[in-house]
């Protein structure tokens, strides 16, 4: 697969990334079985064999099970660790931690970030995380304190490069101003069902600062494909029916699948959006990789945008 550099870092990634959110087979660790883990590991291997070289996970995905399945896959597939970028995220604390009545919340304090990163390293079974991202903005985020945590993690050889996820552009600016090291990736939800990043300054900032935008749920968690198994609460209100006919029309005209066109729309943006796909089906993973070669015309691109907006441009 073609590759792109990640921001100004020395890392490069395949043009599509593989997201490991779903690889444990459940959100709930109590429901994870040997079979669901084996299926997740098969999906990771299928992605590696299809040329994916960036694997994204997070400490909270199935309470660490996703990181464990990825870590086991890295060990099982000979040469994989050396050839891929391992990306994970921290900064969200689940309910019940550290006391039973603690709410689920965000925590970018230095002790939490450093401890969370060390626990991720253990679950992944690796010495260094290539890309560590702050998962969702902490309302109490203190850029100076985060910068100190980043410096300590880098100096200790625990993290190579840093990024953020779901940030407002101004918070990226505030954090970058405090940090010695460049932020190289901003992971954010972008799809035909979620267009905000195109107009809220996120992608403009990525262009200015040379940050790679990584799109999560690029197929709207399956709503742009054969349907969704598990949606996040905010995704429940998506209404893809209004634009799926336009997507299908472009797909038919180009002899491509609906999902290939939906991914190509993101790949064709000048900010070099890096879609992180989350299918656990090896055939769908291989098919997604074909989107890299699909160049949409301006007319096709705008036809899809306008259909997804649900109203003409002003
Ligand atoms: N930073 C954040 O806050 C955040 C939040 C959510 C996710 N993420 C990251 O983004 C990654 C991707 O998110 P996602 O899993 O929602 O991505 P996605 O690629 O939009 O959705 C994947 C889901 O769509 C289903 N699907 C249905 N038809 C499909 C088709 N034709 N082709 C492909 N998939 C189809 C898949 O089912 P099958 O498995 O049966 O194919 C799977 O359940 C995650 O793994 C995670 O790394 C980040």
XYZ file of C-alpha atoms and ligand atoms in Angstrom:
362
model
C 0.000 0.000 0.000
C 1.136 3.594 -0.558
C 2.537 5.297 2.517
C 2.481 8.812 3.990
C 4.630 10.499 6.625
C 2.924 11.136 9.966
C 3.053 14.884 10.423
C 6.658 16.084 10.742
C 7.742 12.854 12.445
C 10.157 10.239 11.144
C 7.284 7.735 11.098
C 5.348 6.738 8.030
C 2.081 4.851 7.721
C 0.213 2.933 5.078
C -2.382 5.214 3.428
C -5.081 3.493 5.523
C -4.680 2.635 9.207
C -6.212 -0.310 11.043
C -8.238 0.445 14.183
C -8.328 -2.227 16.901
C -11.350 -0.939 18.866
C -13.436 -3.981 17.949
C -10.818 -6.760 17.991
C -11.743 -8.202 21.393
C -15.243 -8.852 20.030
C -17.025 -6.882 22.771
C -16.790 -3.675 24.784
C -17.170 -5.751 27.954
C -14.154 -7.828 29.072
C -16.500 -10.320 30.753
C -17.896 -11.224 27.309
C -14.517 -11.763 25.649
C -13.884 -15.394 24.713
C -10.921 -17.297 23.309
C -12.830 -17.424 20.018
C -13.550 -13.675 19.890
C -9.870 -12.929 20.632
C -8.773 -15.387 17.916
C -11.100 -13.680 15.409
C -9.660 -10.295 16.386
C -6.120 -11.607 15.953
C -7.080 -12.967 12.513
C -8.383 -9.529 11.517
C -5.152 -7.858 12.650
C -3.094 -10.368 10.674
C -5.310 -9.884 7.598
C -4.711 -6.122 7.854
C -0.954 -6.609 8.183
C -0.911 -8.947 5.186
C -3.008 -6.458 3.187
C -0.300 -3.839 3.753
C -1.622 -1.848 6.740
C 1.317 -0.550 8.771
C -0.393 1.583 11.438
C -2.383 -0.137 14.187
C -4.415 2.100 16.475
C -5.801 1.149 19.872
C -6.477 2.717 23.312
C -6.223 1.699 26.938
C -9.986 1.917 27.422
C -10.931 -0.314 24.471
C -12.564 -3.252 26.241
C -10.608 -2.283 29.384
C -7.233 -3.081 27.839
C -8.269 -6.258 25.970
C -7.769 -4.587 22.576
C -4.185 -3.682 23.512
C -3.595 -7.256 24.690
C -4.917 -8.786 21.449
C -2.760 -6.398 19.415
C 0.272 -7.193 21.605
C -0.209 -10.934 21.119
C -0.550 -10.427 17.353
C 2.671 -8.416 17.256
C 4.452 -11.330 18.868
C 2.802 -14.010 16.722
C 3.491 -12.473 13.304
C 7.184 -12.638 12.562
C 8.695 -9.219 11.754
C 5.448 -7.344 12.371
C 6.612 -5.197 15.291
C 9.555 -3.849 13.292
C 7.381 -2.956 10.321
C 4.382 -1.258 11.910
C 3.539 1.891 13.831
C 1.902 1.050 17.157
C -0.441 3.850 18.206
C -2.425 3.961 21.413
C -4.314 6.510 23.473
C -4.785 7.400 27.124
C -6.357 10.071 29.290
C -9.803 8.562 29.956
C -10.433 6.883 33.294
C -13.261 4.374 33.584
C -15.896 4.612 36.301
C -14.899 2.942 39.565
C -11.229 3.964 39.369
C -9.812 4.443 41.976
C -12.912 4.273 44.197
C -16.173 2.484 43.510
C -18.148 5.744 43.228
C -15.703 7.552 40.876
C -17.401 8.638 37.618
C -15.990 7.899 34.155
C -13.905 10.982 33.405
C -10.910 12.505 31.634
C -7.520 12.814 33.322
C -4.498 14.478 31.714
C -2.617 14.861 35.002
C 1.045 13.877 34.647
C 0.830 10.957 37.128
C -2.177 9.495 35.339
C -0.738 9.873 31.807
C 2.623 8.389 32.792
C 1.014 5.487 34.669
C -1.514 4.839 31.869
C 1.229 4.786 29.267
C 3.302 2.328 31.308
C 0.271 0.037 31.690
C -0.362 0.214 27.911
C 3.253 -0.785 27.264
C 2.821 -3.841 29.482
C -0.409 -4.925 27.781
C 1.093 -4.386 24.331
C 4.252 -6.242 25.359
C 6.537 -3.684 23.694
C 9.268 -1.337 24.925
C 8.207 1.846 23.135
C 4.907 3.172 21.815
C 5.462 4.823 18.422
C 2.551 7.252 18.710
C 0.774 8.161 21.953
C -2.385 10.251 21.747
C -4.527 12.051 24.315
C -7.925 10.444 23.808
C -10.521 13.116 24.615
C -9.906 16.633 25.927
C -9.766 16.849 29.698
C -11.796 19.890 30.835
C -9.002 20.483 33.357
C -6.169 20.031 30.815
C -3.070 21.999 31.801
C -0.758 22.232 28.750
C 2.361 22.771 30.902
C 1.650 19.654 32.945
C 0.943 17.565 29.825
C 4.170 18.829 28.257
C 6.091 17.685 31.355
C 4.482 14.229 31.138
C 5.329 13.996 27.411
C 8.947 14.994 28.062
C 9.276 12.387 30.784
C 7.758 9.655 28.595
C 10.031 10.550 25.693
C 13.157 10.828 27.827
C 12.370 7.426 29.365
C 12.174 5.853 25.884
C 8.507 4.966 26.422
C 7.015 7.027 23.574
C 8.478 8.200 20.259
C 5.884 10.706 19.026
C 2.725 12.338 20.380
C -0.678 13.284 19.085
C -4.175 14.207 20.200
C -7.717 13.050 19.540
C -11.067 14.873 19.498
C -9.460 18.211 20.364
C -10.751 21.681 19.478
C -8.189 23.386 17.226
C -7.469 26.057 19.849
C -6.620 23.403 22.432
C -4.174 21.843 19.955
C -2.579 25.292 19.622
C -2.406 25.730 23.401
C -0.811 22.316 23.898
C 1.623 22.748 21.020
C 2.747 26.096 22.446
C 3.688 24.353 25.708
C 5.280 21.243 24.172
C 8.870 20.910 23.026
C 7.968 18.100 20.657
C 5.620 18.471 17.666
C 2.141 16.981 17.788
C 2.059 14.813 14.677
C -1.447 13.308 14.496
C -4.954 14.524 15.310
C -7.405 11.604 15.430
C -10.943 12.798 14.917
C -14.242 11.423 13.638
C -14.602 12.170 9.920
C -16.994 10.523 7.484
C -19.857 11.433 5.185
C -22.031 11.173 8.294
C -19.766 13.485 10.327
C -18.486 16.438 8.319
C -17.547 18.873 11.108
C -13.767 18.564 10.661
C -14.057 20.015 7.143
C -15.471 23.290 8.432
C -14.580 23.680 12.120
C -10.907 24.492 11.568
C -9.540 21.021 12.359
C -8.346 20.151 8.844
C -7.214 23.749 8.181
C -5.033 23.514 11.264
C -3.663 20.151 10.143
C -2.631 21.772 6.851
C -1.011 24.762 8.567
C 0.794 22.804 11.285
C 1.566 19.719 9.152
C -0.396 17.441 11.485
C -1.791 14.233 9.975
C -5.567 14.000 10.487
C -6.525 10.400 11.267
C -10.237 9.718 10.684
C -11.983 7.445 13.169
C -15.223 5.666 12.191
C -14.566 6.599 8.545
C -17.483 4.363 7.524
C -19.649 5.791 10.332
C -19.141 2.558 12.291
C -20.678 0.525 9.471
C -23.637 2.783 8.598
C -21.943 3.503 5.250
C -21.418 -0.214 4.641
C -23.669 -3.161 5.395
C -24.878 -1.675 8.686
C -23.550 -1.038 12.171
C -23.177 -3.557 14.984
C -22.194 -1.137 17.707
C -22.552 2.627 17.563
C -21.378 5.278 19.981
C -24.302 7.241 21.472
C -23.641 10.300 19.261
C -23.696 8.082 16.152
C -27.242 6.875 16.888
C -28.642 10.059 15.352
C -26.850 9.656 11.998
C -29.221 9.346 9.027
C -27.174 7.950 6.143
C -30.315 7.033 4.158
C -30.380 10.596 2.826
C -27.037 10.278 1.046
C -26.528 6.533 0.449
C -28.229 6.758 -2.998
C -25.645 9.360 -4.093
C -22.842 7.172 -2.730
C -24.221 4.143 -4.558
C -24.559 6.120 -7.796
C -20.898 7.183 -7.729
C -19.866 3.646 -6.743
C -21.819 2.156 -9.656
C -20.385 4.653 -12.144
C -16.851 3.887 -10.978
C -17.310 0.116 -10.673
C -16.367 0.365 -6.996
C -18.089 -0.493 -3.729
C -19.967 2.011 -1.588
C -17.349 1.785 1.176
C -14.440 2.208 -1.227
C -15.951 5.474 -2.471
C -16.683 6.646 1.094
C -13.027 6.073 2.034
C -11.767 7.651 -1.205
C -13.661 10.838 -0.329
C -11.489 11.172 2.777
C -8.279 10.048 1.056
C -8.771 12.654 -1.698
C -8.752 15.648 0.693
C -5.578 17.785 0.490
C -4.921 17.471 4.237
C -4.093 13.772 3.565
C -6.684 12.308 5.891
C -5.607 8.882 7.158
C -8.759 6.773 7.618
C -8.547 4.192 10.443
C -10.909 1.417 9.424
C -12.367 -0.922 12.039
C -13.791 -3.941 10.211
C -12.956 -7.309 11.763
C -13.846 -9.123 8.530
C -10.689 -10.044 6.548
C -12.458 -9.743 3.171
C -13.746 -6.237 4.008
C -10.305 -5.236 5.286
C -8.743 -6.275 1.968
C -11.454 -4.469 0.033
C -10.918 -1.244 1.979
C -7.295 -1.230 0.858
C -8.435 -0.768 -2.767
C -9.778 2.710 -1.904
C -6.217 4.001 -1.963
C -6.197 3.794 -5.769
C -9.540 5.533 -6.359
C -9.224 9.159 -7.440
C -12.548 11.016 -7.332
C -13.242 13.932 -9.641
C -14.108 17.293 -8.080
C -17.668 16.832 -9.332
C -17.995 13.404 -7.696
C -16.480 14.725 -4.465
C -18.894 17.657 -4.301
C -21.876 15.540 -5.310
C -21.224 13.357 -2.255
C -20.565 16.311 0.044
C -23.782 18.041 -0.984
C -25.802 14.841 -0.563
C -24.313 14.325 2.907
C -25.001 17.965 3.882
C -28.597 17.422 2.852
C -28.778 20.878 1.267
C -27.065 22.732 -1.570
C -24.002 24.844 -0.930
C -24.708 28.551 -0.373
N -10.424 8.558 19.107
C -11.655 8.156 19.312
O -12.408 8.753 20.091
C -12.160 6.949 18.570
C -13.511 6.564 18.680
C -13.935 5.454 17.964
C -13.034 4.745 17.165
N -11.726 5.124 17.099
C -10.745 4.388 16.254
O -11.252 4.303 14.935
C -11.235 2.954 14.506
C -12.314 2.698 13.495
O -13.610 2.960 14.052
P -14.827 2.066 13.580
O -14.587 0.666 13.937
O -16.083 2.703 14.054
O -14.657 2.238 11.973
P -15.542 1.964 10.713
O -14.602 1.388 9.693
O -16.311 3.206 10.380
O -16.607 0.861 11.144
C -16.292 -0.487 11.282
C -17.590 -1.235 11.520
O -18.371 -1.200 10.313
C -18.838 -2.503 10.037
N -19.073 -2.654 8.585
C -20.285 -2.932 8.027
N -20.187 -3.026 6.698
C -18.878 -2.827 6.385
C -18.174 -2.841 5.142
N -18.760 -3.081 3.986
N -16.840 -2.584 5.190
C -16.223 -2.332 6.357
N -16.836 -2.329 7.581
C -18.170 -2.576 7.588
C -17.738 -3.401 10.565
O -18.272 -4.698 10.780
P -17.370 -6.017 10.474
O -16.341 -6.067 11.545
O -18.365 -7.136 10.551
O -16.806 -5.855 9.099
C -17.373 -2.707 11.860
O -18.273 -3.060 12.898
C -11.378 2.163 15.806
O -10.940 0.830 15.688
C -10.500 2.957 16.723
O -9.140 2.593 16.523
C -11.285 6.218 17.782
